[in-house]
Amino acid sequence: MPGVGIAAAATTLTVDSTDDRPDANPGDGTCRTAAGTCSLRAAIDEANALAGPDTIRFGLRGNRVHTIDIGSTLHLSDRSGGTTIDGYTQAGSAPNTNRNQSNAEIRVEITTDDVTVPMILITSAGNTLRGLSIYGNGPRIELRGEDADGNRLLGNFIGFSADATASSGVPTDAPLEVRVNDAGIVMNLGPDRNVIGTMDRADRNVIAGNGRYGVRVNHGETSQNIFENNIVGLGPTMQPVGGQTIGIDLQWWTWGNLITENTISGNRNQGIDLSHSATNNAVISNRIGTFPGGNQGNEDTANRLGITFKDNPVGNYVADNVIANNNGEGIYHRHNYTGANTVVNNRIGVGSKGRALGNRGNGITLRGHDDLYVGNIIANNRRAVFVSDSTPSPGPHTNFPAEQTLGNRFHGNTFYGNTEGPDIDIENAGPNPNDRRDRDGGAHDGLNHPEIGGIGPGEVYGTACGRCEVEVYVSGTVAGNGTLDTGSGRRGTGAGWIGRAKADNRGRWSLAHPHIVAGKDLTTVAIDPAGNTSETAPSRRVPGSLQGSGSNAATSIGAVSAPAAPPRPPAWSGPATFRCSWNAGVLSWSDDGAAEYYVRRVAADGTETYVGARTGTETSIAEAASYRVVSWARGFARSATCDGPGDPVGFTCSVAGGTLRWTD
C-alpha cells in the first residue's frame, strides 16, 4: 500500500575468518569478502548497508582465543537499525557469573598497531558490543556525535587481551589528538543515554590497561550516560594489567551522567575525575580504592586520589561510596573555583563493614565554594578535612574573590582515627570567632571555632559568631559497621555528631542532649550565615557537674537532612529547534541563550564534519549541502538544521515525548 512502510527483517551474519578484508558487495545480504570469507569488517560493511537491525555472530573454527588484527577503524554507522556484535556466540566463550570479579571467558579479541584512529567508531544508535576483548595502540571504542545514542557495551574486556597478558597504550610520541583520546571508551560531541554495564553480572565490563583513561566523557552535548557495575582499573580477578592514569573522567560541560556500583581501583592517578564544568552528574555507591566488596584493599587496588574536583565542576552529587585505601586524598578539590557540589553518606577511609582503610593523605582536601558535606564517615586518614585557601600553583588567592575558599558546609559527619590536626582543619583560621570584618582572613573568612563557656552532664553552652549554627560532637566507640556509637563507650575514641544549636545575635548558644555525659570528650564547630564552617574546637572533657561561666541563651535546632539523590538520567524528550542560515560564506543562527554552540558541515551523503565550538551566533564556513548547529545551555541540548546557500528550510520540526512534529 503506498505510504505504508514495512520494517526490514533482522539479518544475522556469521564471522568465520580472522582476516580483515572488506565485504565484496555490501548490501547484497551476504557477508563475503573477495576471498570468500566472512570477516568481522565484511560483516560490519554488510550490516551498515542493510536496512533494519542486524546481529553479527562468530563461528570461528577452534575452541581457543581468536585474534582479529585490524588495519583501520571498524565503523558502526547504520541509522536504519542497530547492530549487535556478540562475542559470546563464539564456541568456548561464556559471560561472567562471579559476584565480585569477572570469570568471563572471552574467545574473540580485536587488536591493532595503528595509533592514528579509533579501533571501533560508533556514530549511530542502538548498537550493542558484548563478549569482546578490545585492546591495542589506538583508542579502543569511540562513541561520536549526537546520533550515537542508546548504545550498549556489555560484558567486554576493554584495554587488555583475553588472557590479560597484553594491554593497550598510545606511544608518547603519537599525535596530540591521539594521546588526548587514549582511552578504553571515549565519548565525544553528543552521545546520550548509552549504557556501559548493568547490574546483571553477565554485563560487567572490565576496563583496564588503557594508557591514559579508562573512560573519558566530553562536551556539554554528551549527557545521561550510565556506567554501572564495571571494574575500572584492574583486571578480571583484580590483578594489575597495566595501569591507566584515570578511571572515569567527566569533563567539558558533560551533564547528567550516572556512575554507580562500580569498582574503580588501581588507577595511577584519579579514580574519578570531575572537571572542566562537568555539571549535575551523580557518583553513587561505588568502591573507589578497594576490592569489590568494599572492605579490603592493598597496594594494587589503591588509586593515587579517589575523587577529584577541578576546573569548575558544579552541582555534582557524590553519595554512598566507599572511598578508601588510596595513596593520597580520598576526595581532592584542586582549584578554588569549583563549587556547589554535594557529598553525602560516604565512607572516607573506612570499609563497607567498618574495617580501617585509611587514605594515606587527607580524607578530604577542599578548595572551592558552597560545597555541602553531610553524614559522611571520615576516619583513619592523615587529616580528616583540610580546608585550604591555596592552590598548588601559584599560591594563595585571598585577593581574588572568585577563587577564594568560602561557604562550604559540613553537617552531621562522623570523625575518628585521623592522625593529624583537628578533625576540620581550616588554613589561616582567624583567632577571634566574632571578628567578621576581614574578608581576607584565609579560608572560610578565617572563621574560628566556638568557645565553650559551660559544660556538664546533659548540657553545653558558650559563644560563637552571631546567628551561627553550632554543631556538637561527642566521643564514643566505633561500631562493627564503621559508624560511631556516641551513646556508649569511653572517651577519646572519636567525634560523632549529636546535635546543633542556633546562636543569637550576640553569639550565645546552648544545647541540651542526653549523650553529653561525664567522662566523655566533646567538641564543636560553627557554621556562619554565609555557610562557612569553622575548625573543630579543642576537645573538652565533660565533668561530673556543670562547670563554667556566662549565660546559656539560644536553643537547639533540628537534625540535618541530606539532599535526596538525583533520579536516574531521564528518558530523552528530543531537541528543541532554533533557526540558522548560510549566506556568502557566513553561517548565522538565532541566539537561544547558550554559552557555546557546536557547528557541523553536512555533505550531500549525510556525512558530518565537526567545525568547532563558537560562543557567538555566526561563523565563517565553506559551502556545504547543509549545516547543523547544536547549543548547550543549562543542561539541555538544542539543535538547528538548515540547508546550504540561501535561506533555511521553509518549515521547522521538533521532537517532544517521542513524537516528531513539523509545520504544514
XYZ file of C-alpha atoms in Angstrom, residues 48-642:
595
model
C 25.771 -0.869 7.628
C 24.388 -1.331 4.099
C 21.302 -3.344 5.045
C 18.105 -1.714 6.326
C 16.953 -2.602 9.817
C 18.714 -4.234 12.785
C 21.457 -6.819 12.337
C 23.253 -9.363 14.507
C 26.866 -10.417 13.988
C 27.741 -13.820 15.436
C 31.027 -15.737 15.476
C 31.696 -19.226 14.106
C 35.473 -19.286 14.080
C 36.996 -22.758 13.997
C 38.631 -23.955 17.201
C 37.834 -23.615 20.913
C 40.527 -21.026 21.629
C 41.081 -17.272 21.610
C 40.874 -15.862 18.091
C 42.683 -12.593 17.390
C 41.419 -10.188 14.725
C 44.163 -7.710 13.847
C 42.587 -4.709 12.122
C 44.365 -2.197 9.904
C 41.832 0.638 10.180
C 38.711 1.662 12.063
C 35.672 -0.604 12.281
C 32.786 1.858 11.882
C 29.202 1.185 13.010
C 27.132 3.797 11.171
C 23.762 2.217 10.234
C 20.973 4.673 11.083
C 18.232 2.275 9.963
C 18.666 -0.095 12.912
C 21.249 -1.058 15.488
C 23.881 -3.749 15.031
C 24.662 -6.311 17.742
C 28.165 -7.823 17.756
C 28.024 -10.773 20.169
C 31.363 -12.357 21.043
C 29.670 -14.801 23.400
C 28.338 -16.693 20.385
C 31.866 -17.991 19.727
C 32.425 -21.581 20.862
C 34.074 -21.837 24.286
C 33.100 -18.351 25.459
C 30.897 -17.614 28.464
C 29.746 -14.458 30.252
C 30.665 -13.641 33.835
C 28.841 -15.269 36.750
C 31.104 -14.063 39.587
C 29.569 -11.689 42.117
C 32.628 -9.519 42.703
C 35.132 -10.177 39.914
C 34.827 -11.440 36.331
C 35.204 -15.051 35.274
C 34.073 -14.285 31.726
C 35.624 -16.460 29.042
C 36.415 -14.240 26.055
C 37.286 -16.025 22.799
C 37.305 -13.104 20.339
C 39.836 -10.294 20.700
C 40.307 -7.294 18.433
C 43.648 -5.513 18.316
C 45.670 -3.093 16.172
C 49.060 -1.418 15.855
C 47.592 1.743 14.239
C 47.712 4.646 16.705
C 46.031 7.248 14.495
C 42.398 6.117 14.555
C 39.866 4.639 16.974
C 39.591 0.869 16.724
C 35.791 0.828 16.862
C 33.888 4.013 15.980
C 30.149 4.211 16.688
C 28.191 7.090 15.123
C 24.711 5.540 15.072
C 22.152 4.492 17.670
C 21.101 1.246 19.274
C 24.241 -0.841 18.750
C 25.468 -3.490 21.212
C 29.002 -4.810 21.720
C 29.343 -7.777 24.066
C 31.784 -10.557 24.803
C 34.824 -8.968 23.123
C 38.379 -8.179 24.167
C 39.412 -4.873 22.576
C 42.977 -3.641 23.001
C 45.873 -2.155 21.060
C 47.643 1.071 20.307
C 44.687 3.092 19.042
C 41.791 4.411 21.165
C 39.649 1.347 21.762
C 36.000 2.447 21.393
C 34.759 5.917 20.454
C 31.118 6.973 20.512
C 30.922 10.168 18.466
C 28.175 12.604 17.623
C 24.554 13.179 18.536
C 23.335 10.120 16.656
C 25.420 7.738 18.789
C 22.636 7.327 21.353
C 21.309 4.344 23.255
C 24.264 2.034 22.581
C 25.188 -0.769 24.990
C 28.683 -2.043 25.889
C 28.227 -5.215 27.938
C 30.488 -7.953 29.237
C 33.664 -6.832 27.450
C 37.352 -6.638 28.330
C 38.386 -3.152 27.205
C 42.082 -2.319 27.192
C 43.696 -5.738 27.539
C 43.847 -9.132 25.871
C 41.525 -12.041 26.565
C 44.163 -13.716 28.741
C 45.094 -10.416 30.467
C 48.748 -10.657 29.395
C 48.806 -7.696 26.957
C 47.391 -4.218 27.443
C 46.829 -1.037 25.461
C 48.714 2.203 25.312
C 49.341 5.011 22.873
C 53.063 5.842 22.489
C 54.174 9.148 23.980
C 55.307 10.382 20.540
C 51.872 9.808 18.957
C 49.954 12.881 17.655
C 48.352 15.020 20.370
C 44.784 14.298 19.258
C 45.513 10.589 19.596
C 47.124 10.888 23.013
C 44.246 13.047 24.281
C 41.767 10.324 23.344
C 43.904 7.430 24.599
C 41.001 5.729 26.339
C 39.210 2.448 26.621
C 35.950 4.276 25.923
C 35.740 7.891 24.764
C 32.504 9.804 24.165
C 32.673 12.970 22.088
C 30.265 15.559 20.693
C 26.912 14.369 21.876
C 26.354 10.645 22.578
C 23.459 10.330 25.037
C 21.812 7.593 27.110
C 24.425 4.942 26.386
C 24.747 2.041 28.857
C 28.170 0.757 29.936
C 27.433 -2.323 32.063
C 24.313 -3.183 34.060
C 23.648 -4.875 37.398
C 23.413 -8.213 35.583
C 26.745 -9.965 36.318
C 26.984 -11.087 32.694
C 27.047 -7.431 31.614
C 30.020 -6.357 33.751
C 32.807 -4.796 31.682
C 36.414 -4.828 32.836
C 38.063 -1.583 31.706
C 41.776 -1.632 32.477
C 45.220 -1.439 30.964
C 44.402 1.649 28.903
C 47.271 4.094 28.700
C 45.524 7.245 29.878
C 41.789 6.951 30.562
C 39.531 4.036 31.250
C 36.538 6.161 30.236
C 36.558 9.760 29.009
C 33.293 11.682 28.533
C 33.472 15.085 26.826
C 31.278 18.053 25.880
C 28.035 19.542 27.130
C 26.016 17.830 24.469
C 27.199 14.431 25.800
C 24.837 13.504 28.602
C 22.744 10.988 30.528
C 25.063 8.016 30.049
C 25.123 5.234 32.646
C 28.260 3.422 33.894
C 27.186 0.564 36.144
C 28.741 -2.481 37.826
C 32.078 -2.390 35.991
C 35.648 -2.983 37.170
C 37.708 0.044 36.170
C 41.486 -0.019 36.642
C 42.303 -3.649 37.428
C 41.951 -6.954 35.604
C 39.169 -9.559 35.830
C 40.470 -11.059 39.085
C 41.567 -7.645 40.425
C 45.139 -8.175 39.232
C 47.245 -5.378 37.669
C 47.188 -5.452 33.855
C 48.996 -2.147 33.177
C 47.795 0.920 34.976
C 45.681 3.608 33.356
C 46.005 7.177 34.610
C 42.330 7.978 35.290
C 39.484 5.545 35.787
C 36.488 7.647 34.683
C 36.856 11.262 33.538
C 33.809 13.529 33.089
C 34.638 16.954 31.663
C 33.821 19.896 29.376
C 30.235 20.578 30.481
C 29.068 16.963 30.227
C 25.991 16.609 32.435
C 23.502 14.171 33.898
C 25.729 11.071 33.738
C 25.434 8.320 36.353
C 28.405 6.355 37.755
C 27.088 3.657 40.087
C 28.011 0.302 41.654
C 31.456 0.156 40.014
C 34.791 -0.893 41.488
C 37.250 1.845 40.487
C 40.662 0.823 41.782
C 44.304 0.589 40.767
C 44.414 3.716 38.587
C 47.723 5.611 38.631
C 46.098 8.943 39.384
C 42.393 9.643 39.905
C 39.722 7.036 40.319
C 37.049 9.524 39.182
C 37.792 12.998 37.810
C 35.032 15.632 37.644
C 36.469 18.607 35.779
C 36.021 21.469 33.318
C 32.464 22.431 34.277
C 31.077 18.891 34.499
C 27.581 19.538 35.840
C 24.841 17.628 37.664
C 26.497 14.216 37.396
C 25.879 11.540 40.045
C 28.516 9.247 41.598
C 26.664 6.752 43.785
C 27.541 3.507 45.597
C 30.964 2.804 44.079
C 34.050 1.222 45.661
C 36.975 3.534 44.990
C 40.398 2.199 46.003
C 39.298 -1.171 47.389
C 38.361 -4.666 46.304
C 34.785 -5.063 45.036
C 33.366 -5.917 48.461
C 34.483 -2.516 49.728
C 36.020 -3.769 52.970
C 39.550 -4.723 51.881
C 42.312 -3.159 49.812
C 46.020 -3.380 49.113
C 48.703 -1.552 47.143
C 47.305 -2.891 43.858
C 43.788 -1.577 44.455
C 44.862 1.907 45.549
C 44.331 4.869 43.250
C 46.531 7.875 43.902
C 43.431 10.003 44.540
C 39.897 8.752 44.997
C 37.689 11.501 43.519
C 38.916 14.868 42.250
C 37.029 18.076 41.555
C 38.825 20.665 39.439
C 38.226 23.444 36.903
C 34.729 24.435 37.982
C 32.607 21.285 38.210
C 29.270 22.409 39.658
C 26.221 20.715 41.113
C 27.536 17.142 41.135
C 26.208 14.598 43.658
C 28.547 12.079 45.362
C 26.823 9.666 47.744
C 27.100 6.288 49.472
C 30.550 5.442 48.105
C 33.445 3.693 49.855
C 36.462 5.933 49.180
C 39.319 4.233 50.975
C 42.870 2.853 50.766
C 44.014 5.466 48.232
C 47.619 6.666 48.241
C 46.682 10.336 48.518
C 43.446 12.121 49.344
C 40.105 10.393 49.366
C 38.440 13.487 47.863
C 40.576 16.287 46.455
C 39.361 19.699 45.273
C 42.202 21.119 43.235
C 41.046 24.559 42.111
C 39.252 27.112 44.223
C 36.529 27.962 41.741
C 34.858 24.553 41.907
C 31.623 24.684 43.805
C 28.112 23.748 44.883
C 28.755 20.005 44.848
C 27.023 17.715 47.360
C 28.852 14.876 49.149
C 26.573 12.668 51.259
C 26.872 9.481 53.360
C 30.242 8.310 52.037
C 32.776 6.194 53.919
C 36.067 8.014 53.502
C 38.868 5.911 54.960
C 36.669 3.133 56.305
C 35.427 -0.039 54.615
C 31.877 -1.116 53.960
C 31.843 -3.238 57.145
C 33.902 -0.935 59.334
C 37.438 -2.041 58.509
C 40.046 0.701 58.871
C 41.166 1.515 55.298
C 42.548 4.985 55.640
C 43.580 7.083 52.697
C 47.263 7.913 53.075
C 46.627 11.608 52.508
C 43.759 13.618 53.934
C 40.265 12.249 53.847
C 39.193 15.492 52.150
C 41.254 18.402 50.884
C 38.802 21.143 49.995
C 39.217 24.275 47.903
C 36.216 25.979 46.367
C 32.869 27.416 47.290
C 29.451 26.325 48.540
C 30.077 22.582 48.718
C 27.925 20.578 51.125
C 29.228 17.592 53.120
C 26.540 15.746 55.116
C 26.539 12.461 57.025
C 29.934 11.161 55.912
C 32.183 8.885 57.988
C 35.701 10.316 57.686
C 38.130 8.067 59.521
C 41.673 6.669 59.650
C 43.183 9.240 57.265
C 46.013 11.717 57.884
C 43.749 14.714 58.437
C 40.016 14.202 58.241
C 39.293 17.505 56.454
C 41.739 20.183 55.370
C 40.110 23.348 54.016
C 42.752 25.271 52.091
C 42.891 28.775 50.690
C 45.876 27.905 48.480
C 46.193 26.128 45.158
C 49.240 24.061 44.201
C 50.236 26.893 41.852
C 50.648 29.840 42.056
C 49.590 30.010 45.706
C 47.123 31.860 47.949
C 44.194 33.595 46.244
C 42.926 35.829 49.023
C 42.901 38.828 46.672
C 40.746 37.080 44.068
C 37.210 36.609 45.421
C 36.202 34.216 42.631
C 38.950 31.838 43.717
C 38.637 32.032 47.490
C 37.529 29.073 49.546
C 34.227 30.176 51.032
C 30.796 28.931 52.017
C 31.484 25.204 52.412
C 29.231 23.488 54.961
C 29.965 20.346 56.999
C 26.872 18.946 58.731
C 26.424 15.833 60.810
C 29.599 13.977 59.847
C 31.463 11.415 61.970
C 35.237 11.590 62.567
C 37.618 9.142 64.208
C 41.095 7.706 63.938
C 42.604 10.541 61.865
C 46.203 11.166 62.875
C 46.820 14.905 62.396
C 45.199 18.206 63.285
C 41.669 18.991 64.344
C 39.045 16.967 62.514
C 38.191 20.013 60.400
C 41.383 21.988 59.870
C 40.971 25.449 58.303
C 44.012 27.076 56.720
C 44.658 30.523 58.235
C 41.732 30.307 60.644
C 41.244 33.586 62.485
C 41.896 33.944 66.215
C 38.547 35.571 67.071
C 35.255 33.871 66.208
C 33.399 37.170 66.474
C 35.651 39.148 64.110
C 33.691 39.250 60.833
C 35.314 42.363 59.347
C 38.279 40.903 57.469
C 37.294 39.019 54.315
C 40.928 38.228 53.564
C 41.433 36.184 56.702
C 42.051 32.875 54.946
C 39.791 30.003 54.005
C 36.189 30.357 55.192
C 36.762 34.011 56.066
C 39.128 32.902 58.838
C 36.157 31.695 60.886
C 37.280 30.171 64.164
C 35.590 27.568 66.311
C 33.039 28.298 69.058
C 34.100 28.814 72.640
C 32.614 26.667 75.391
C 31.531 28.684 78.431
C 29.835 25.970 80.447
C 29.709 22.185 80.272
C 28.250 19.403 82.367
C 26.122 16.264 82.123
C 23.328 16.845 79.618
C 24.279 20.443 78.721
C 26.852 22.626 76.991
C 26.790 26.344 76.187
C 29.097 29.098 75.011
C 29.730 31.784 72.390
C 30.282 31.800 68.644
C 29.708 34.200 65.779
C 26.322 35.909 65.817
C 23.477 33.878 64.249
C 25.823 30.972 63.576
C 24.819 27.330 63.816
C 26.871 25.378 66.338
C 27.292 21.621 65.848
C 28.226 19.459 68.814
C 30.179 16.184 68.648
C 30.995 13.691 71.430
C 33.282 10.679 71.761
C 32.083 7.099 71.528
C 33.040 3.686 70.211
C 33.347 2.508 66.630
C 30.583 0.046 65.818
C 31.048 -3.001 63.593
C 29.515 -1.213 60.626
C 32.020 1.620 60.909
C 29.708 4.193 62.471
C 30.405 5.876 65.775
C 28.158 4.906 68.684
C 28.045 8.110 70.714
C 25.710 6.645 73.321
C 28.268 4.287 74.835
C 31.942 3.687 75.224
C 34.922 5.514 76.571
C 36.224 8.984 75.927
C 38.696 9.942 73.222
C 37.677 7.413 70.588
C 36.104 9.716 68.020
C 33.774 12.576 67.296
C 30.181 11.737 66.476
C 27.611 14.397 65.721
C 24.753 14.574 68.236
C 23.008 17.900 67.596
C 23.163 21.564 66.728
C 22.154 24.885 68.209
C 21.454 28.348 66.825
C 23.424 31.252 68.290
C 21.606 34.505 68.928
C 22.701 37.884 67.601
C 25.281 38.156 70.392
C 26.662 34.711 69.601
C 25.255 32.925 72.672
C 24.257 29.292 72.176
C 23.374 26.189 74.164
C 22.491 22.549 73.616
C 20.886 20.016 75.923
C 21.384 16.367 74.966
C 21.443 13.029 76.849
C 24.684 11.920 75.120
C 26.616 14.652 76.923
C 27.720 12.527 79.864
C 30.522 12.739 82.376
C 33.861 11.371 81.240
C 33.312 11.884 77.522
C 35.113 14.322 75.261
C 33.109 16.992 73.465
C 33.962 19.307 70.559
C 32.119 21.850 68.426
C 32.143 23.627 65.068
C 30.412 26.803 63.919
C 28.714 27.460 60.582
C 28.123 31.134 59.831
C 25.151 32.538 57.859
C 27.266 32.560 54.675
C 27.826 28.804 55.010
C 31.458 28.905 56.163
C 32.380 26.098 58.558
C 34.927 26.640 61.307
C 37.629 24.378 62.601
C 36.635 21.846 65.210
C 37.336 23.206 68.673
C 39.834 21.561 71.042
C 38.044 18.768 72.889
C 36.705 19.299 76.419
C 36.138 16.563 78.973
C 32.587 16.542 80.366
C 32.878 16.949 84.178
C 30.621 15.318 86.748
C 28.667 18.555 87.290
C 28.021 21.748 85.350
C 31.102 23.965 85.339
C 31.723 27.284 83.614
C 30.572 30.856 83.405
C 28.439 33.060 81.202
C 24.833 32.619 80.107
C 23.263 29.775 78.161
C 20.986 31.555 75.707
C 19.536 30.234 72.425
C 18.072 26.807 71.682
C 18.825 23.603 69.851
C 17.606 23.181 66.277
C 16.571 20.179 64.256
C 18.592 17.461 62.644
C 20.264 17.868 59.276
C 18.619 16.242 56.261
C 20.862 15.215 53.390
C 19.673 16.202 49.924
C 17.952 13.404 48.054
C 19.780 11.599 45.285
C 19.025 12.826 41.792
C 16.915 10.481 39.659
C 18.487 8.275 37.052
C 19.045 10.094 33.763
C 15.592 10.866 32.329
C 14.173 9.497 29.112
C 15.073 11.589 26.113
C 12.362 14.032 25.040
C 14.145 15.258 21.933
C 15.765 18.548 20.942
C 14.010 21.830 20.588
C 14.643 23.736 17.359
C 16.084 27.120 16.553
C 16.878 28.610 13.144
C 20.117 29.023 11.218
C 21.018 30.168 7.718
C 24.052 30.360 5.428
C 24.835 33.180 3.038
C 28.014 34.329 1.290
C 30.319 32.172 3.391
C 28.790 33.057 6.772
C 26.615 30.713 8.822
C 24.435 32.511 11.357
C 21.895 31.311 13.881
C 19.450 32.663 16.396
C 20.636 33.196 19.952
C 18.899 30.836 22.384
C 20.979 31.923 25.356
C 23.588 29.183 25.200
C 27.179 29.682 26.283
C 28.537 27.590 23.455
C 27.427 26.318 20.025
C 28.811 23.315 18.136
C 28.932 23.705 14.349
C 28.972 20.957 11.702
C 29.031 20.877 7.914
C 26.849 18.160 6.363
C 27.731 16.680 2.962
C 25.162 15.508 0.432
C 25.610 11.897 1.590
C 24.848 12.891 5.168
C 28.447 12.759 6.393
C 29.053 15.375 9.066
C 32.294 17.264 9.677
C 32.755 18.949 13.033
C 33.966 22.517 12.507
C 34.318 23.649 16.097
C 32.698 25.370 19.045
C 31.652 29.019 18.885
C 30.499 31.430 21.559
C 28.750 33.883 19.228
C 25.944 33.457 16.701
C 27.862 33.258 13.434
C 30.989 31.818 11.862
C 32.748 31.844 8.505
C 32.386 28.454 6.892
C 32.759 26.827 3.473
C 29.724 25.964 1.384
C 28.096 22.588 2.049
C 24.840 20.799 1.314
C 23.585 21.733 4.786
C 24.745 22.616 8.263
C 23.891 21.675 11.813
C 24.302 23.863 14.880
C 23.826 22.452 18.377
C 23.684 24.574 21.502
C 24.120 23.556 25.107
C 22.603 25.675 27.850
C 21.513 24.830 31.377
C 21.823 21.112 30.774
C 19.709 20.869 27.631
C 20.795 20.389 24.034
C 19.016 22.171 21.189
C 19.588 21.535 17.514
C 19.176 23.644 14.374
C 19.457 22.240 10.869
C 19.496 24.429 7.773
